Amino acid sequence: MKKKYKIGTWIITNSPAGIDVISKSGFDFVCIDLEHSSISYEELNSLLIILDKNKVESFVRVSSNNQTEIKKALDLGAKGIIVPMINNQSDANKAVSYTYYPKRGRRGIGLSRAQGYGYNFKNYLKNANKIKLIFQIETIQAIQNLEKILKVKGFNGTMIGPYDLSSSLGKLGKFNSKEFKAAILKYEKISKKNNKSMGAHIAFPEINTVKNLIKKKYQFIATGTDMTLLGEACRYALNKINKK
């Protein structure tokens, strides 16, 4: 039976060898982060080539809801875009318009790697509307505006940013606080009522947390980053070696 969720991870360093290993490990998608990393567009281009070669769905989280950033990431070949800090319906409409070509949106048209530098433009155009767009919901303002955000047409789902959400509540990193739990419950209730896909990024590869999200019908879950996956593997191995 086909599973009803996708498990991916986050890339925050420019390591071609690292993303090659990770993208051969069985993840459904890999997201390259431009918001909280020093990865440049030139480096992004190289990393996306590796994901294409390994036939893994590629997402890019841009640093902001910015037309130029979204355009560049797509022209370099990203199959999906994750936009942070979508706080209201206006933010959501802008993200949709920046992601898709006219008439659906107002993405500028260029001939870069995604379009085969012009030689594959007609074929790319046929699939341009299949680009996946995810809104990050990571403030209490976004939770309060979620009903209106979800009414926007042209996106594939939303994704909780737990650290920023907890910070907006004045409870940074306190995921067991009643305020944070209430915000998450509201997110889940509204999303399910509107039949919209839910997602989350868990910064550390916490297996029980991910399994709990799957039980709660989250469909798009990123677990860990390249650095936390490496760090956890090192700690696990050393713990086993030193255990008496």
PDB file of C-alpha atoms in Angstrom:
ATOM      1  CA  MET A   1       0.000   0.000   0.000  1.00  0.00           C
ATOM      2  CA  LYS A   2       1.350   3.410  -0.964  1.00  0.00           C
ATOM      3  CA  LYS A   3       2.244   5.507   2.051  1.00  0.00           C
ATOM      4  CA  LYS A   4       0.317   8.741   2.553  1.00  0.00           C
ATOM      5  CA  TYR A   5       3.225  10.864   3.732  1.00  0.00           C
ATOM      6  CA  LYS A   6       6.626  12.013   2.536  1.00  0.00           C
ATOM      7  CA  ILE A   7       9.775  12.062   4.648  1.00  0.00           C
ATOM      8  CA  GLY A   8      12.601  14.385   3.719  1.00  0.00           C
ATOM      9  CA  THR A   9      15.505  16.249   5.229  1.00  0.00           C
ATOM     10  CA  TRP A  10      17.178  19.661   5.216  1.00  0.00           C
ATOM     11  CA  ILE A  11      20.530  20.708   3.723  1.00  0.00           C
ATOM     12  CA  ILE A  12      22.313  23.639   5.383  1.00  0.00           C
ATOM     13  CA  THR A  13      25.896  23.193   4.127  1.00  0.00           C
ATOM     14  CA  ASN A  14      27.486  23.219   0.695  1.00  0.00           C
ATOM     15  CA  SER A  15      28.716  19.634   0.653  1.00  0.00           C
ATOM     16  CA  PRO A  16      28.280  17.919  -2.726  1.00  0.00           C
ATOM     17  CA  ALA A  17      29.504  14.613  -1.267  1.00  0.00           C
ATOM     18  CA  GLY A  18      27.169  14.959   1.697  1.00  0.00           C
ATOM     19  CA  ILE A  19      24.059  15.659  -0.377  1.00  0.00           C
ATOM     20  CA  ASP A  20      25.026  12.813  -2.714  1.00  0.00           C
ATOM     21  CA  VAL A  21      25.095  10.340   0.194  1.00  0.00           C
ATOM     22  CA  ILE A  22      21.935  11.733   1.782  1.00  0.00           C
ATOM     23  CA  SER A  23      19.935  11.724  -1.454  1.00  0.00           C
ATOM     24  CA  LYS A  24      20.810   8.052  -2.009  1.00  0.00           C
ATOM     25  CA  SER A  25      19.498   7.085   1.430  1.00  0.00           C
ATOM     26  CA  GLY A  26      15.808   6.807   0.590  1.00  0.00           C
ATOM     27  CA  PHE A  27      14.377  10.210   1.465  1.00  0.00           C
ATOM     28  CA  ASP A  28      11.306  11.235  -0.536  1.00  0.00           C
ATOM     29  CA  PHE A  29      12.558  14.808  -0.835  1.00  0.00           C
ATOM     30  CA  VAL A  30      15.530  16.967   0.090  1.00  0.00           C
ATOM     31  CA  CYS A  31      15.231  20.666   0.865  1.00  0.00           C
ATOM     32  CA  ILE A  32      18.187  22.998   0.384  1.00  0.00           C
ATOM     33  CA  ASP A  33      17.964  25.875   2.829  1.00  0.00           C
ATOM     34  CA  LEU A  34      18.836  29.392   1.684  1.00  0.00           C
ATOM     35  CA  GLU A  35      17.315  31.095   4.720  1.00  0.00           C
ATOM     36  CA  HIS A  36      19.581  29.878   7.512  1.00  0.00           C
ATOM     37  CA  SER A  37      22.713  28.877   5.610  1.00  0.00           C
ATOM     38  CA  SER A  38      25.549  30.423   3.632  1.00  0.00           C
ATOM     39  CA  ILE A  39      24.758  28.461   0.457  1.00  0.00           C
ATOM     40  CA  SER A  40      25.107  30.692  -2.617  1.00  0.00           C
ATOM     41  CA  TYR A  41      23.152  30.424  -5.862  1.00  0.00           C
ATOM     42  CA  GLU A  42      26.207  29.018  -7.630  1.00  0.00           C
ATOM     43  CA  GLU A  43      26.487  26.335  -4.961  1.00  0.00           C
ATOM     44  CA  LEU A  44      22.730  25.738  -5.092  1.00  0.00           C
ATOM     45  CA  ASN A  45      23.037  25.018  -8.807  1.00  0.00           C
ATOM     46  CA  SER A  46      25.596  22.266  -8.144  1.00  0.00           C
ATOM     47  CA  LEU A  47      23.551  20.721  -5.326  1.00  0.00           C
ATOM     48  CA  LEU A  48      20.390  20.643  -7.442  1.00  0.00           C
ATOM     49  CA  ILE A  49      22.271  18.866 -10.228  1.00  0.00           C
ATOM     50  CA  ILE A  50      23.139  16.098  -7.753  1.00  0.00           C
ATOM     51  CA  LEU A  51      19.526  15.751  -6.601  1.00  0.00           C
ATOM     52  CA  ASP A  52      18.366  15.530 -10.216  1.00  0.00           C
ATOM     53  CA  LYS A  53      21.012  12.890 -10.939  1.00  0.00           C
ATOM     54  CA  ASN A  54      19.863  10.846  -7.962  1.00  0.00           C
ATOM     55  CA  LYS A  55      16.193  11.358  -8.903  1.00  0.00           C
ATOM     56  CA  VAL A  56      15.155  12.852  -5.568  1.00  0.00           C
ATOM     57  CA  GLU A  57      12.504  15.560  -5.396  1.00  0.00           C
ATOM     58  CA  SER A  58      14.231  18.870  -4.724  1.00  0.00           C
ATOM     59  CA  PHE A  59      12.881  21.760  -2.687  1.00  0.00           C
ATOM     60  CA  VAL A  60      14.515  25.090  -1.932  1.00  0.00           C
ATOM     61  CA  ARG A  61      13.578  27.167   1.066  1.00  0.00           C
ATOM     62  CA  VAL A  62      14.185  30.734   0.003  1.00  0.00           C
ATOM     63  CA  SER A  63      15.265  33.276   2.599  1.00  0.00           C
ATOM     64  CA  SER A  64      12.122  35.383   2.221  1.00  0.00           C
ATOM     65  CA  ASN A  65       8.953  35.815   0.198  1.00  0.00           C
ATOM     66  CA  ASN A  66      10.941  37.527  -2.537  1.00  0.00           C
ATOM     67  CA  GLN A  67      10.171  37.458  -6.255  1.00  0.00           C
ATOM     68  CA  THR A  68      13.806  37.447  -7.381  1.00  0.00           C
ATOM     69  CA  GLU A  69      14.872  34.709  -4.970  1.00  0.00           C
ATOM     70  CA  ILE A  70      12.006  32.413  -5.935  1.00  0.00           C
ATOM     71  CA  LYS A  71      12.639  33.027  -9.626  1.00  0.00           C
ATOM     72  CA  LYS A  72      16.356  32.211  -9.328  1.00  0.00           C
ATOM     73  CA  ALA A  73      15.766  29.025  -7.345  1.00  0.00           C
ATOM     74  CA  LEU A  74      13.237  27.797  -9.917  1.00  0.00           C
ATOM     75  CA  ASP A  75      15.428  28.739 -12.885  1.00  0.00           C
ATOM     76  CA  LEU A  76      18.231  26.694 -11.335  1.00  0.00           C
ATOM     77  CA  GLY A  77      15.941  23.662 -11.347  1.00  0.00           C
ATOM     78  CA  ALA A  78      14.176  23.388  -7.988  1.00  0.00           C
ATOM     79  CA  LYS A  79      11.066  21.215  -8.241  1.00  0.00           C
ATOM     80  CA  GLY A  80       9.492  22.872  -5.226  1.00  0.00           C
ATOM     81  CA  ILE A  81       9.682  26.051  -3.185  1.00  0.00           C
ATOM     82  CA  ILE A  82       9.197  26.520   0.553  1.00  0.00           C
ATOM     83  CA  VAL A  83       8.435  30.116   1.500  1.00  0.00           C
ATOM     84  CA  PRO A  84       9.009  31.191   5.118  1.00  0.00           C
ATOM     85  CA  MET A  85       6.969  33.581   7.217  1.00  0.00           C
ATOM     86  CA  ILE A  86       3.642  33.425   5.408  1.00  0.00           C
ATOM     87  CA  ASN A  87       1.621  35.441   7.912  1.00  0.00           C
ATOM     88  CA  ASN A  88      -1.517  36.435   6.021  1.00  0.00           C
ATOM     89  CA  GLN A  89      -3.475  36.020   2.808  1.00  0.00           C
ATOM     90  CA  SER A  90      -1.541  38.795   1.067  1.00  0.00           C
ATOM     91  CA  ASP A  91       1.762  36.992   1.732  1.00  0.00           C
ATOM     92  CA  ALA A  92       0.280  33.772   0.359  1.00  0.00           C
ATOM     93  CA  ASN A  93      -1.005  35.417  -2.822  1.00  0.00           C
ATOM     94  CA  LYS A  94       2.401  36.982  -3.462  1.00  0.00           C
ATOM     95  CA  ALA A  95       4.170  33.623  -3.083  1.00  0.00           C
ATOM     96  CA  VAL A  96       1.826  32.000  -5.602  1.00  0.00           C
ATOM     97  CA  SER A  97       2.286  34.827  -8.106  1.00  0.00           C
ATOM     98  CA  TYR A  98       6.087  34.663  -7.792  1.00  0.00           C
ATOM     99  CA  THR A  99       6.172  30.878  -8.318  1.00  0.00           C
ATOM    100  CA  TYR A 100       4.138  30.431 -11.502  1.00  0.00           C
ATOM    101  CA  TYR A 101       4.287  31.781 -15.032  1.00  0.00           C
ATOM    102  CA  PRO A 102       1.435  33.938 -16.409  1.00  0.00           C
ATOM    103  CA  LYS A 103      -1.553  33.633 -16.450  1.00  0.00           C
ATOM    104  CA  ARG A 104      -1.460  31.739 -13.175  1.00  0.00           C
ATOM    105  CA  GLY A 105       1.226  34.030 -11.723  1.00  0.00           C
ATOM    106  CA  ARG A 106       3.802  36.583 -12.750  1.00  0.00           C
ATOM    107  CA  ARG A 107       7.085  34.721 -12.604  1.00  0.00           C
ATOM    108  CA  GLY A 108       9.626  36.199 -14.985  1.00  0.00           C
ATOM    109  CA  ILE A 109      10.734  34.061 -17.909  1.00  0.00           C
ATOM    110  CA  GLY A 110      14.403  33.241 -18.352  1.00  0.00           C
ATOM    111  CA  LEU A 111      16.450  30.501 -19.979  1.00  0.00           C
ATOM    112  CA  SER A 112      18.597  28.877 -17.310  1.00  0.00           C
ATOM    113  CA  ARG A 113      19.405  25.311 -16.256  1.00  0.00           C
ATOM    114  CA  ALA A 114      15.771  24.419 -15.532  1.00  0.00           C
ATOM    115  CA  GLN A 115      14.802  25.248 -19.122  1.00  0.00           C
ATOM    116  CA  GLY A 116      17.854  23.553 -20.626  1.00  0.00           C
ATOM    117  CA  TYR A 117      19.261  27.031 -21.310  1.00  0.00           C
ATOM    118  CA  GLY A 118      16.481  27.450 -23.856  1.00  0.00           C
ATOM    119  CA  TYR A 119      16.756  24.102 -25.619  1.00  0.00           C
ATOM    120  CA  ASN A 120      14.146  22.444 -23.401  1.00  0.00           C
ATOM    121  CA  PHE A 121      11.910  25.438 -22.801  1.00  0.00           C
ATOM    122  CA  LYS A 122       8.766  24.056 -24.471  1.00  0.00           C
ATOM    123  CA  ASN A 123       8.894  20.861 -22.419  1.00  0.00           C
ATOM    124  CA  TYR A 124       9.630  22.803 -19.221  1.00  0.00           C
ATOM    125  CA  LEU A 125       6.641  25.045 -19.915  1.00  0.00           C
ATOM    126  CA  LYS A 126       4.364  21.992 -19.995  1.00  0.00           C
ATOM    127  CA  ASN A 127       5.387  21.069 -16.453  1.00  0.00           C
ATOM    128  CA  ALA A 128       5.892  24.516 -14.918  1.00  0.00           C
ATOM    129  CA  ASN A 129       2.474  24.436 -13.244  1.00  0.00           C
ATOM    130  CA  LYS A 130       3.468  21.216 -11.443  1.00  0.00           C
ATOM    131  CA  ILE A 131       6.024  23.043  -9.297  1.00  0.00           C
ATOM    132  CA  LYS A 132       5.165  22.446  -5.644  1.00  0.00           C
ATOM    133  CA  LEU A 133       4.703  25.397  -3.323  1.00  0.00           C
ATOM    134  CA  ILE A 134       4.717  25.092   0.455  1.00  0.00           C
ATOM    135  CA  PHE A 135       3.877  27.911   2.866  1.00  0.00           C
ATOM    136  CA  GLN A 136       5.686  27.984   6.198  1.00  0.00           C
ATOM    137  CA  ILE A 137       3.383  28.774   9.094  1.00  0.00           C
ATOM    138  CA  GLU A 138       5.665  29.943  11.871  1.00  0.00           C
ATOM    139  CA  THR A 139       4.066  32.766  13.839  1.00  0.00           C
ATOM    140  CA  ILE A 140       0.971  33.085  15.987  1.00  0.00           C
ATOM    141  CA  GLN A 141      -0.193  35.723  13.496  1.00  0.00           C
ATOM    142  CA  ALA A 142      -0.130  33.065  10.772  1.00  0.00           C
ATOM    143  CA  ILE A 143      -2.130  30.684  12.961  1.00  0.00           C
ATOM    144  CA  GLN A 144      -4.708  33.402  13.577  1.00  0.00           C
ATOM    145  CA  ASN A 145      -4.933  34.087   9.823  1.00  0.00           C
ATOM    146  CA  LEU A 146      -4.784  30.442   8.755  1.00  0.00           C
ATOM    147  CA  GLU A 147      -8.404  30.187   7.573  1.00  0.00           C
ATOM    148  CA  LYS A 148      -7.823  33.007   5.080  1.00  0.00           C
ATOM    149  CA  ILE A 149      -4.377  31.737   4.048  1.00  0.00           C
ATOM    150  CA  LEU A 150      -5.820  28.337   3.190  1.00  0.00           C
ATOM    151  CA  LYS A 151      -8.413  29.923   0.908  1.00  0.00           C
ATOM    152  CA  VAL A 152      -5.651  30.975  -1.501  1.00  0.00           C
ATOM    153  CA  LYS A 153      -5.470  28.881  -4.674  1.00  0.00           C
ATOM    154  CA  GLY A 154      -2.270  27.493  -6.132  1.00  0.00           C
ATOM    155  CA  PHE A 155      -0.262  25.979  -3.285  1.00  0.00           C
ATOM    156  CA  ASN A 156       0.314  22.387  -2.163  1.00  0.00           C
ATOM    157  CA  GLY A 157       0.418  22.573   1.610  1.00  0.00           C
ATOM    158  CA  THR A 158       1.739  24.265   4.707  1.00  0.00           C
ATOM    159  CA  MET A 159       4.586  23.514   7.055  1.00  0.00           C
ATOM    160  CA  ILE A 160       5.022  24.406  10.711  1.00  0.00           C
ATOM    161  CA  GLY A 161       8.256  26.129  11.740  1.00  0.00           C
ATOM    162  CA  PRO A 162       8.299  25.164  15.434  1.00  0.00           C
ATOM    163  CA  TYR A 163      11.131  27.352  16.689  1.00  0.00           C
ATOM    164  CA  ASP A 164       9.831  30.581  15.171  1.00  0.00           C
ATOM    165  CA  LEU A 165       6.286  29.751  16.216  1.00  0.00           C
ATOM    166  CA  SER A 166       7.355  29.193  19.812  1.00  0.00           C
ATOM    167  CA  SER A 167       9.375  32.421  19.688  1.00  0.00           C
ATOM    168  CA  SER A 168       6.352  34.408  18.480  1.00  0.00           C
ATOM    169  CA  LEU A 169       4.500  33.130  21.543  1.00  0.00           C
ATOM    170  CA  GLY A 170       7.272  34.253  23.882  1.00  0.00           C
ATOM    171  CA  LYS A 171       8.094  30.575  24.562  1.00  0.00           C
ATOM    172  CA  LEU A 172      11.219  29.987  22.468  1.00  0.00           C
ATOM    173  CA  GLY A 173      11.977  26.278  22.247  1.00  0.00           C
ATOM    174  CA  LYS A 174       9.301  25.398  24.824  1.00  0.00           C
ATOM    175  CA  PHE A 175       7.338  22.960  22.706  1.00  0.00           C
ATOM    176  CA  ASN A 176       5.501  21.525  25.707  1.00  0.00           C
ATOM    177  CA  SER A 177       4.099  24.886  26.774  1.00  0.00           C
ATOM    178  CA  LYS A 178       0.310  25.154  26.774  1.00  0.00           C
ATOM    179  CA  GLU A 179       0.504  28.129  24.382  1.00  0.00           C
ATOM    180  CA  PHE A 180       2.532  26.215  21.799  1.00  0.00           C
ATOM    181  CA  LYS A 181       0.380  23.109  22.065  1.00  0.00           C
ATOM    182  CA  ALA A 182      -2.781  25.189  21.646  1.00  0.00           C
ATOM    183  CA  ALA A 183      -1.371  26.858  18.525  1.00  0.00           C
ATOM    184  CA  ILE A 184      -0.500  23.474  17.002  1.00  0.00           C
ATOM    185  CA  LEU A 185      -3.941  22.066  17.777  1.00  0.00           C
ATOM    186  CA  LYS A 186      -5.540  25.066  16.091  1.00  0.00           C
ATOM    187  CA  TYR A 187      -3.265  24.594  13.056  1.00  0.00           C
ATOM    188  CA  GLU A 188      -4.226  20.929  12.779  1.00  0.00           C
ATOM    189  CA  LYS A 189      -7.936  21.531  13.273  1.00  0.00           C
ATOM    190  CA  ILE A 190      -8.154  24.287  10.644  1.00  0.00           C
ATOM    191  CA  SER A 191      -5.969  22.401   8.159  1.00  0.00           C
ATOM    192  CA  LYS A 192      -8.038  19.232   8.422  1.00  0.00           C
ATOM    193  CA  LYS A 193     -11.295  21.174   8.181  1.00  0.00           C
ATOM    194  CA  ASN A 194     -10.071  22.747   4.935  1.00  0.00           C
ATOM    195  CA  ASN A 195      -8.568  19.470   3.676  1.00  0.00           C
ATOM    196  CA  LYS A 196      -5.092  20.997   3.301  1.00  0.00           C
ATOM    197  CA  SER A 197      -1.833  19.043   3.627  1.00  0.00           C
ATOM    198  CA  MET A 198       0.071  19.585   6.872  1.00  0.00           C
ATOM    199  CA  GLY A 199       3.824  19.545   7.235  1.00  0.00           C
ATOM    200  CA  ALA A 200       6.592  20.170   9.750  1.00  0.00           C
ATOM    201  CA  HIS A 201      10.361  20.387   9.998  1.00  0.00           C
ATOM    202  CA  ILE A 202      11.866  18.679  13.043  1.00  0.00           C
ATOM    203  CA  ALA A 203      15.442  19.949  13.389  1.00  0.00           C
ATOM    204  CA  PHE A 204      16.747  16.748  14.988  1.00  0.00           C
ATOM    205  CA  PRO A 205      16.024  13.214  13.732  1.00  0.00           C
ATOM    206  CA  GLU A 206      13.561  12.431  16.526  1.00  0.00           C
ATOM    207  CA  ILE A 207      11.926   9.181  15.430  1.00  0.00           C
ATOM    208  CA  ASN A 208       9.067   9.204  17.942  1.00  0.00           C
ATOM    209  CA  THR A 209       8.182  12.807  17.091  1.00  0.00           C
ATOM    210  CA  VAL A 210       8.039  11.988  13.383  1.00  0.00           C
ATOM    211  CA  LYS A 211       5.937   8.881  13.988  1.00  0.00           C
ATOM    212  CA  ASN A 212       3.533  10.932  16.085  1.00  0.00           C
ATOM    213  CA  LEU A 213       3.177  13.455  13.253  1.00  0.00           C
ATOM    214  CA  ILE A 214       2.420  10.627  10.834  1.00  0.00           C
ATOM    215  CA  LYS A 215      -0.309   9.370  13.196  1.00  0.00           C
ATOM    216  CA  LYS A 216      -1.750  12.882  13.239  1.00  0.00           C
ATOM    217  CA  LYS A 217      -1.975  12.787   9.416  1.00  0.00           C
ATOM    218  CA  TYR A 218       0.905  15.111   8.572  1.00  0.00           C
ATOM    219  CA  GLN A 219       1.843  14.444   4.945  1.00  0.00           C
ATOM    220  CA  PHE A 220       5.107  16.373   4.508  1.00  0.00           C
ATOM    221  CA  ILE A 221       7.753  15.917   7.217  1.00  0.00           C
ATOM    222  CA  ALA A 222      11.393  16.958   7.151  1.00  0.00           C
ATOM    223  CA  THR A 223      13.522  15.279   9.802  1.00  0.00           C
ATOM    224  CA  GLY A 224      16.946  16.545  10.774  1.00  0.00           C
ATOM    225  CA  THR A 225      19.496  18.440   8.732  1.00  0.00           C
ATOM    226  CA  ASP A 226      22.690  17.253   7.133  1.00  0.00           C
ATOM    227  CA  MET A 227      24.504  18.463  10.270  1.00  0.00           C
ATOM    228  CA  THR A 228      22.174  16.982  12.887  1.00  0.00           C
ATOM    229  CA  LEU A 229      22.040  13.664  11.021  1.00  0.00           C
ATOM    230  CA  LEU A 230      25.851  13.610  11.033  1.00  0.00           C
ATOM    231  CA  GLY A 231      26.009  14.696  14.653  1.00  0.00           C
ATOM    232  CA  GLU A 232      23.530  12.060  15.819  1.00  0.00           C
ATOM    233  CA  ALA A 233      25.397   9.317  13.907  1.00  0.00           C
ATOM    234  CA  CYS A 234      28.694  10.327  15.536  1.00  0.00           C
ATOM    235  CA  ARG A 235      27.182  10.412  19.013  1.00  0.00           C
ATOM    236  CA  TYR A 236      25.429   7.085  18.531  1.00  0.00           C
ATOM    237  CA  ALA A 237      28.602   5.349  17.338  1.00  0.00           C
ATOM    238  CA  LEU A 238      30.783   6.782  20.131  1.00  0.00           C
ATOM    239  CA  ASN A 239      28.191   5.895  22.750  1.00  0.00           C
ATOM    240  CA  LYS A 240      28.171   2.289  21.527  1.00  0.00           C
ATOM    241  CA  ILE A 241      31.989   2.135  21.457  1.00  0.00           C
ATOM    242  CA  ASN A 242      32.425   3.602  24.939  1.00  0.00           C
ATOM    243  CA  LYS A 243      29.546   1.741  26.567  1.00  0.00           C
ATOM    244  CA  LYS A 244      30.836  -0.723  29.137  1.00  0.00           C
TER     245      LYS A 244
END
